Amino acid sequence: TLIKKEANCLDFGQSSLDVLNQMLKSGGITNKLTYRESKLLHLFVTHPNQILERNFILDNVWKDEGILVGRSLDMFVSRLRKMLREDHTIKLTAIHGVGYKLEVS
């Protein structure tokens, strides 16, 4: 369940995303996110337990660049997974042939 503490801070599972400062707190560790990581995680956090299609994600996170690199998404998801690995209430799952899903228990 998504809980908003402040307008720029989103809690999900046992983690927290500070959108404004691009910071992720998870498992007692704070990570500084890149602009793209923050944008991608924000998209997942605001659509918990929903399957997001690759094209939807690419349109929402990379559309302003004009250039789409096919494997960029997978690389970014992999980096987010590493940062979220200590929070066992969250799972970033690949849905084969479709996209990704942020599972929050």
Short mmCIF file of C-alpha atoms in Angstrom, two decimals, residues 7-67:
data_model
loop_
_atom_site.label_atom_id
_atom_site.label_comp_id
_atom_site.label_asym_id
_atom_site.label_seq_id
_atom_site.Cartn_x
_atom_site.Cartn_y
_atom_site.Cartn_z
CA ALA A 7 3.87 15.55 -1.18
CA ASN A 8 7.38 14.56 -2.24
CA CYS A 9 7.84 11.43 -0.09
CA LEU A 10 6.26 8.08 -0.99
CA ASP A 11 6.35 5.08 1.32
CA PHE A 12 6.02 1.60 -0.17
CA GLY A 13 6.69 -1.67 1.59
CA GLN A 14 9.39 -0.85 4.12
CA SER A 15 11.02 1.64 1.78
CA SER A 16 10.60 5.32 1.04
CA LEU A 17 11.18 7.40 -2.09
CA ASP A 18 11.95 11.10 -1.71
CA VAL A 19 11.00 12.28 -5.19
CA LEU A 20 12.23 15.85 -4.79
CA ASN A 21 15.72 14.92 -3.57
CA GLN A 22 15.94 11.68 -5.60
CA MET A 23 16.69 9.60 -2.50
CA LEU A 24 15.64 6.02 -1.78
CA LYS A 25 15.62 4.70 1.78
CA SER A 26 15.43 0.91 1.89
CA GLY A 27 16.62 -1.60 4.47
CA GLY A 28 18.25 1.12 6.56
CA ILE A 29 20.34 2.25 3.58
CA THR A 30 19.88 5.56 1.77
CA ASN A 31 20.72 5.65 -1.93
CA LYS A 32 21.05 8.76 -4.08
CA LEU A 33 19.22 8.04 -7.32
CA THR A 34 19.92 9.38 -10.78
CA TYR A 35 17.16 11.38 -12.46
CA ARG A 36 16.18 8.36 -14.58
CA GLU A 37 16.26 5.88 -11.64
CA SER A 38 14.07 8.22 -9.62
CA LYS A 39 11.62 8.66 -12.49
CA LEU A 40 11.42 4.90 -13.09
CA LEU A 41 10.99 4.03 -9.41
CA HIS A 42 8.35 6.75 -9.03
CA LEU A 43 6.42 5.16 -11.90
CA PHE A 44 6.56 1.74 -10.24
CA VAL A 45 5.68 3.09 -6.78
CA THR A 46 2.63 4.94 -8.09
CA HIS A 47 1.42 1.74 -9.83
CA PRO A 48 1.97 -0.92 -7.14
CA ASN A 49 1.03 -4.52 -7.99
CA GLN A 50 0.19 -3.53 -11.58
CA ILE A 51 1.85 -4.93 -14.67
CA LEU A 52 3.44 -2.05 -16.57
CA GLU A 53 4.12 -2.73 -20.23
CA ARG A 54 7.61 -1.96 -21.56
CA ASN A 55 6.27 0.65 -23.99
CA PHE A 56 4.29 2.38 -21.21
CA ILE A 57 7.43 2.55 -19.07
CA LEU A 58 9.63 3.75 -21.95
CA ASP A 59 7.06 6.41 -22.91
CA ASN A 60 6.83 7.68 -19.34
CA VAL A 61 10.51 7.58 -18.39
CA TRP A 62 12.46 8.07 -21.62
CA LYS A 63 10.05 9.89 -23.98
CA ASP A 64 11.73 13.28 -23.51
CA GLU A 65 15.05 11.93 -24.84
CA GLY A 66 13.90 11.01 -28.32
CA ILE A 67 16.37 8.12 -28.36
#
